mmCIF file of C-alpha atoms and ligand atoms in Angstrom:
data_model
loop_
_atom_site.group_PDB
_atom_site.id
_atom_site.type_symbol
_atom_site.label_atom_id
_atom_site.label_comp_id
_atom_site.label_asym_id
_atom_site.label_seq_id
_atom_site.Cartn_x
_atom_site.Cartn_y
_atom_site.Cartn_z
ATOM 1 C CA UNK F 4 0.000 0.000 0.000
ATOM 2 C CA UNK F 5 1.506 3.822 -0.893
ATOM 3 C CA UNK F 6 0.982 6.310 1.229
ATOM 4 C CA UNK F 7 -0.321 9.622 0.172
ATOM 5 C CA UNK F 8 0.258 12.971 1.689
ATOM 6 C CA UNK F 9 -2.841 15.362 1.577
ATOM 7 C CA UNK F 10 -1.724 19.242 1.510
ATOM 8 C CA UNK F 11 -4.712 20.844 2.962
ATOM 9 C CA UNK F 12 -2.471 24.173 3.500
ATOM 10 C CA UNK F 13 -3.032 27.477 1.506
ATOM 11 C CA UNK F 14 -0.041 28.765 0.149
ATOM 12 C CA UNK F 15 3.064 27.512 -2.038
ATOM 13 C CA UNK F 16 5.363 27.904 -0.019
ATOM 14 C CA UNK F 17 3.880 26.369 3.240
ATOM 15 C CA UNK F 18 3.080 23.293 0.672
ATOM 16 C CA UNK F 19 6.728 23.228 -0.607
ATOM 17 C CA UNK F 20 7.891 23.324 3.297
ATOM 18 C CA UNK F 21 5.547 20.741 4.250
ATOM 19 C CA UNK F 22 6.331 18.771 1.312
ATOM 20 C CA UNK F 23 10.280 19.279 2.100
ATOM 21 C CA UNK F 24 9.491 18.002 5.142
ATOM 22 C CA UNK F 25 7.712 14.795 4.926
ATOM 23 C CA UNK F 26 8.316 13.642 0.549
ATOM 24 C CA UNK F 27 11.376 10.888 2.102
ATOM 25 C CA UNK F 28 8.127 9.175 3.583
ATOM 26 C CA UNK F 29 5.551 9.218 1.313
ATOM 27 C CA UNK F 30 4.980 8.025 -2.420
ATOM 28 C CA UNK F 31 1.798 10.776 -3.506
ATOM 29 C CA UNK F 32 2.213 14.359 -2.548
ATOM 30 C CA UNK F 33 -1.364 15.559 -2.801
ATOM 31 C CA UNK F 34 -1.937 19.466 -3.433
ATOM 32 C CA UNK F 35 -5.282 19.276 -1.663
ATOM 33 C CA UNK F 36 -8.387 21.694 -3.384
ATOM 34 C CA UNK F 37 -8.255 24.498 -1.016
ATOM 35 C CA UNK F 38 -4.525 25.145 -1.876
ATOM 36 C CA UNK F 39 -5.115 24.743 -5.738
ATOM 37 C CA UNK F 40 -8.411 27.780 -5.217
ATOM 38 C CA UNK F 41 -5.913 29.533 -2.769
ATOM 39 C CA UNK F 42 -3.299 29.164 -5.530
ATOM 40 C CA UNK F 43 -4.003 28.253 -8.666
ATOM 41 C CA UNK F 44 -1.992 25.546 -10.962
ATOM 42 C CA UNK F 45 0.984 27.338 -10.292
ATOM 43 C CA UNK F 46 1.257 25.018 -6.625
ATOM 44 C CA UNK F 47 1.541 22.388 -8.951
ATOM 45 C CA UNK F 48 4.329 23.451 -10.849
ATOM 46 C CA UNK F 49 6.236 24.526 -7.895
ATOM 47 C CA UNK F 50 5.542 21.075 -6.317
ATOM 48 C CA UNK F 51 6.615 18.950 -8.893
ATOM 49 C CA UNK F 52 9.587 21.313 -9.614
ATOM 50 C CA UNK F 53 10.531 20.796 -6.021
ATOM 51 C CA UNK F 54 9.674 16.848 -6.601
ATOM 52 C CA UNK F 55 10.299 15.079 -9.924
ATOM 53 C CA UNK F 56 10.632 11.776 -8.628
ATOM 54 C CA UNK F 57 7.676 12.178 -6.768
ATOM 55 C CA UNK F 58 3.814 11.439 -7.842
ATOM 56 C CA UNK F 59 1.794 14.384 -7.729
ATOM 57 C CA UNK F 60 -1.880 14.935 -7.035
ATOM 58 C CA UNK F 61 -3.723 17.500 -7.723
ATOM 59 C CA UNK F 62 -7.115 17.226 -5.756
ATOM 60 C CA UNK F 63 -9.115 19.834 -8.586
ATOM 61 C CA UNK F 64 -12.554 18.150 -7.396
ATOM 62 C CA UNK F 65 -13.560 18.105 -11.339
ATOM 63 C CA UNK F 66 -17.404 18.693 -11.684
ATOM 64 C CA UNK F 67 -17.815 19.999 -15.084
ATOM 65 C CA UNK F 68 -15.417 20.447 -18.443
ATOM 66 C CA UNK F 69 -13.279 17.340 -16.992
ATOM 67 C CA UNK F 70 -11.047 17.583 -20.178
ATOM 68 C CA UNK F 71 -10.037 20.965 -19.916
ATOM 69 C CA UNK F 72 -9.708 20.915 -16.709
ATOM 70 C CA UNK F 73 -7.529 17.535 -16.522
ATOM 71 C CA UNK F 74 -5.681 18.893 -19.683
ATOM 72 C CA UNK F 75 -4.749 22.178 -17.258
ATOM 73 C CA UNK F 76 -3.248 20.421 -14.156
ATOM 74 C CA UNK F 77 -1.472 17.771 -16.285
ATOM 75 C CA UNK F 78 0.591 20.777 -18.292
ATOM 76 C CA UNK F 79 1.160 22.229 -15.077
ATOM 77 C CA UNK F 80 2.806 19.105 -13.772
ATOM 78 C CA UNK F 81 0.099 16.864 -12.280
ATOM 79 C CA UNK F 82 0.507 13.088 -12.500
ATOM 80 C CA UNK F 83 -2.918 12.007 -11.130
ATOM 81 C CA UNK F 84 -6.289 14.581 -10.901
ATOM 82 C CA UNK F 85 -9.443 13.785 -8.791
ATOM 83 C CA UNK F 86 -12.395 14.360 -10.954
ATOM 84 C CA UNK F 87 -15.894 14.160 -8.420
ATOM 85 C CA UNK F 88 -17.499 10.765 -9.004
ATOM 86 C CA UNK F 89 -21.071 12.606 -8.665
ATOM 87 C CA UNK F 90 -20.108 14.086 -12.054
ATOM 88 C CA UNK F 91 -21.745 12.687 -15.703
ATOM 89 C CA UNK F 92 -19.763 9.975 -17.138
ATOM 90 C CA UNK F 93 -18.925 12.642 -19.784
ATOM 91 C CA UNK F 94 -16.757 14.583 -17.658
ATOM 92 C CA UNK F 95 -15.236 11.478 -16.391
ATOM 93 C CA UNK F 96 -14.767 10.515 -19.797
ATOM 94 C CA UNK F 97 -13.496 13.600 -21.256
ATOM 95 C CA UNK F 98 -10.660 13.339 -17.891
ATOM 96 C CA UNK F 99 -9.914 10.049 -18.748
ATOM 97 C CA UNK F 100 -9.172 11.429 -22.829
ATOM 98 C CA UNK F 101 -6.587 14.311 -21.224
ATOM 99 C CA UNK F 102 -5.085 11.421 -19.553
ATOM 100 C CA UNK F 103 -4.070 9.331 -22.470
ATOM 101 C CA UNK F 104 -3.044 12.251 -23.714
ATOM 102 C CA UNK F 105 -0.557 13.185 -21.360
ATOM 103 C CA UNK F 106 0.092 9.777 -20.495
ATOM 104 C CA UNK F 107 -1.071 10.077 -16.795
ATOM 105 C CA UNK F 108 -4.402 8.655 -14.966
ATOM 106 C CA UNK F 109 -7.585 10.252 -13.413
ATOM 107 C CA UNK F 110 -8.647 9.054 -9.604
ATOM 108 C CA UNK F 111 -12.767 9.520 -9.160
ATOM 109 C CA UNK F 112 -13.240 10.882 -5.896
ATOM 110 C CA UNK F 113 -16.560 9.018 -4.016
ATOM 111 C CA UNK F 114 -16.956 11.998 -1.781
ATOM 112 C CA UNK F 115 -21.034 12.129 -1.477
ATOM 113 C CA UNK F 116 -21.761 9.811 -3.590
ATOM 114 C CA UNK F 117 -24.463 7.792 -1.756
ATOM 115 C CA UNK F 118 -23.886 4.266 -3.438
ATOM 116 C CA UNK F 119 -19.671 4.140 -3.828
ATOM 117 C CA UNK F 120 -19.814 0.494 -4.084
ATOM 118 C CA UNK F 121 -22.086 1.302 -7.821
ATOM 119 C CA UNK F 122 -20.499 4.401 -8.669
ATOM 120 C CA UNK F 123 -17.023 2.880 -8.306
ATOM 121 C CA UNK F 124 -17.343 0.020 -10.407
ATOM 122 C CA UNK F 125 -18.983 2.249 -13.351
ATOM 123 C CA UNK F 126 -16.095 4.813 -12.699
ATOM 124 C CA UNK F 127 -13.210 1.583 -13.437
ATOM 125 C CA UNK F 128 -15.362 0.964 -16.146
ATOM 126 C CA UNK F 129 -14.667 4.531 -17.383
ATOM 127 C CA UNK F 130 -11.297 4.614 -17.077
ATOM 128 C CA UNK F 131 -10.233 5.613 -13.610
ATOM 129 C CA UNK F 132 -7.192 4.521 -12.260
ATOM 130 C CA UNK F 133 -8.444 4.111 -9.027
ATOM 131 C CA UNK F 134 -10.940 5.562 -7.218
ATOM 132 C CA UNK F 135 -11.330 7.414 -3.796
ATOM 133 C CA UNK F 136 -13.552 5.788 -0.932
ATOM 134 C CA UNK F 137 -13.637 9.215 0.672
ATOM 135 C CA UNK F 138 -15.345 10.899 3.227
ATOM 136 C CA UNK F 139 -14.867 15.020 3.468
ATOM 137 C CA UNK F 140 -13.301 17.055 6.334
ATOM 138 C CA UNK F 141 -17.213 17.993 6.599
ATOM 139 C CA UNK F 142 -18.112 14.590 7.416
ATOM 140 C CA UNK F 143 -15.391 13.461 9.307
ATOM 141 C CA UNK F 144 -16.899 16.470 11.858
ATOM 142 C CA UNK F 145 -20.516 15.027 11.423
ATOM 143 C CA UNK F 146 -21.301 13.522 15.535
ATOM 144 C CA UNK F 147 -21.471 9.524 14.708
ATOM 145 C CA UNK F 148 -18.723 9.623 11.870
ATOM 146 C CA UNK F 149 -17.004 6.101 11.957
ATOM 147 C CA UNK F 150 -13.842 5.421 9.426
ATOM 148 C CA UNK F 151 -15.845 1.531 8.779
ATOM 149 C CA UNK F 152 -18.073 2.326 6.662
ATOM 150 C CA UNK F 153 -16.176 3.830 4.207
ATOM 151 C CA UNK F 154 -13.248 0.647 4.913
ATOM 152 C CA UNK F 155 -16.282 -2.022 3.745
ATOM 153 C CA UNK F 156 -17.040 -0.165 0.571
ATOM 154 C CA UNK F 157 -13.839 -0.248 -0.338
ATOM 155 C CA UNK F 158 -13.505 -4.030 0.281
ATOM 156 C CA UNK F 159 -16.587 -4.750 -1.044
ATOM 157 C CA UNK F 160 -16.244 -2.511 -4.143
ATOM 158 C CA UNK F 161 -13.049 -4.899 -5.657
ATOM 159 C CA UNK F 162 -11.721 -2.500 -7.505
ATOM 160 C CA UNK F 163 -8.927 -0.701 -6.994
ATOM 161 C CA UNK F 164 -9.048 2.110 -4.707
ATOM 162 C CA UNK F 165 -7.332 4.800 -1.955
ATOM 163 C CA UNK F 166 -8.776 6.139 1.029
ATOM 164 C CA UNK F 167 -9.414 9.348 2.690
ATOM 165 C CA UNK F 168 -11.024 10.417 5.253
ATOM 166 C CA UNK F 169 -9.314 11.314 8.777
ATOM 167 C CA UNK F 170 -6.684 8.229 7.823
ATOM 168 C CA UNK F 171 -4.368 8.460 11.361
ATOM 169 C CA UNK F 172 -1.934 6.344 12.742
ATOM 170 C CA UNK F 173 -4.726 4.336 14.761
ATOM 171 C CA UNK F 174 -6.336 3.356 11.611
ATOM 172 C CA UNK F 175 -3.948 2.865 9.022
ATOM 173 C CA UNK F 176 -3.522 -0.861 9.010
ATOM 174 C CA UNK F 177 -7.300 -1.167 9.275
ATOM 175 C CA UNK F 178 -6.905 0.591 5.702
ATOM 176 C CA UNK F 179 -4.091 -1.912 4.422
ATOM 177 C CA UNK F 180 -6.249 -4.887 5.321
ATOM 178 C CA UNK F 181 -9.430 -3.519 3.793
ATOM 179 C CA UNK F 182 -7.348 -3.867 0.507
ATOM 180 C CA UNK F 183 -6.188 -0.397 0.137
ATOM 181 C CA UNK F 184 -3.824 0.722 -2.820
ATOM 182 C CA UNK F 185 -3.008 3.987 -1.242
ATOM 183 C CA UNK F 186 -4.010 5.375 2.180
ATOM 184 C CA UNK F 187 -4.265 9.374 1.916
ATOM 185 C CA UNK F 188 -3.573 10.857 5.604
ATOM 186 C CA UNK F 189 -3.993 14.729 5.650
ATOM 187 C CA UNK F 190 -4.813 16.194 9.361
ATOM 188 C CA UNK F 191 -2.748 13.305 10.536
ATOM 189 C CA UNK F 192 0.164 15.180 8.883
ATOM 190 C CA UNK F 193 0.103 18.435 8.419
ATOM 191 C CA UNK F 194 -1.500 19.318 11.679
ATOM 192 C CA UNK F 195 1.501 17.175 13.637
ATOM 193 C CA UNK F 196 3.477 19.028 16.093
ATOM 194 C CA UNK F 197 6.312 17.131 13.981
ATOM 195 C CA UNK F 198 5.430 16.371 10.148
ATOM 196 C CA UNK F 199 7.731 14.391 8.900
ATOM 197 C CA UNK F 200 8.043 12.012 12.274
ATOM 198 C CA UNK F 201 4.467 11.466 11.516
ATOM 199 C CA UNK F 202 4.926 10.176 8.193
ATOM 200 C CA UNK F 203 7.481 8.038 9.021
ATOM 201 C CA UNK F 204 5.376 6.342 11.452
ATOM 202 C CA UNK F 205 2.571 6.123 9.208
ATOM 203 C CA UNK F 206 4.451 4.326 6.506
ATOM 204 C CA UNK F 207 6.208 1.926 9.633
ATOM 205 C CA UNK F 208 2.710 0.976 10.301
ATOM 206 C CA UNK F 209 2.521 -0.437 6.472
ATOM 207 C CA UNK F 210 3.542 -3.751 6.165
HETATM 208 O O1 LIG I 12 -9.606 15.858 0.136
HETATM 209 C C1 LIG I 12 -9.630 16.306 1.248
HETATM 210 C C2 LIG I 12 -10.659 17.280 1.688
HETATM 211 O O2 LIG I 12 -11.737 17.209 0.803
HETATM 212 C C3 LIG I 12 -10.138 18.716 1.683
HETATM 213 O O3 LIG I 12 -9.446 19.025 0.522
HETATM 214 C C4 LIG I 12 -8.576 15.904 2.235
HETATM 215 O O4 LIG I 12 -7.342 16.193 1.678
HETATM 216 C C5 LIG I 12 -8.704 14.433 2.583
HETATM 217 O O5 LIG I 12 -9.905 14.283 3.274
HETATM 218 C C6 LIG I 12 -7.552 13.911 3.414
HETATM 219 O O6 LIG I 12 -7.379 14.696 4.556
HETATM 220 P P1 LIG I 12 -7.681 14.125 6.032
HETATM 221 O O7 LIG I 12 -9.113 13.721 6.018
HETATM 222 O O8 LIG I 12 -7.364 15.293 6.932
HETATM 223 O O9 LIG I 12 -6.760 12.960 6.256
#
């Protein structure tokens, strides 16, 4: 299982420190949405700049015009681009075309998408290269929000998929053994007294 870092910070250069910090330990570095609206495509530039070797994630939450907008982050440096998996199949499509393009892949992100189990399999069918089982900041604050759900839809979905949604070290290996390709840990990260010790003990607790 990789492990993906989640950049939920607002400026360049806090995500180029943060990434400084903590890219020995992780295999994604995610710029997360707020930063790209906070920043523009030019984050993503400056992070893959900063990391070649590195995969890069640009978290654009596609809704509408999913080639353009795929098209946009991928000549700005993006490997991989969330497009929302509540969007048509069109968008998804038209991603999925700016992908082959460029030679890079499109993840579907599940966030309120009622059935993910559905919606991820028809997403695969698309073209994804994985898809998100992902619950929001929003609902992570929700009283009665529980990290399982989201776990069995991923297992039960059998396809390939990463998942977000409060990811910390007390839950990572529940991740891994749902079947996990990539666990995305945000909060658990940036908001660490100590980044980059928290990343390394995030990917320790991957077998
Ligand atoms: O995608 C995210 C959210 O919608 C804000 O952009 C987060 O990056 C994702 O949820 C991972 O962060 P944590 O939930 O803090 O681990």
């Amino acid at each position: 299982m990789k492990l993906q870092v989640a950049m939920d910070v607002v400026t360049t250069d806090a995500a180029l420190a943060l990434a400084a910090q903590v890219a020995p330990h992780v295999d994604i570095i995610e710029l997360g949405t707020p930063l790209i609206k906070a920043e523009g495509l030019r984050a993503v530039t400056a992070i893959k700049a900063a990391h070649p070797d590195k995969t890069v994630f640009a978290d654009l939450k596609t809704m509408d015009a999913g080639e353009l907008e795929a098209d946009l982050a991928f000549t700005a440096g993006a490997d991989l681009v969330t497009v929302l998996g509540a969007a048509g199949d069109s968008t998804i499509a038209g991603a999925v075309a700016a992908a082959k393009k460029h030679g890079k892949g499109v993840v579907v992100d599940l966030i309120g998408v009622a059935d993910k189990v559905t919606r991820a399999r028809e997403v695969t069918e698309l073209g994804a290269a994985f898809v998100e089982m992902h619950a929001g900041l929003d609902e992570q604050a929700e009283p009665g929000f529980s990290l399982a759900t989201l776990l069995n839809q991923g297992e039960t979905a059998r396809v390939p998929f990463s998942l977000a949604g409060g990811v910390s070290i007390a839950t990572i290996a529940s991740v891994q053994r749902a079947g996990a390709s990539v666990a995305v840990a945000g909060g658990a990260i940036y908001g660490a007294e100590d980044p980059a010790a928290a990343a390394r003990a995030l990917r320790a607790a991957i077998i």
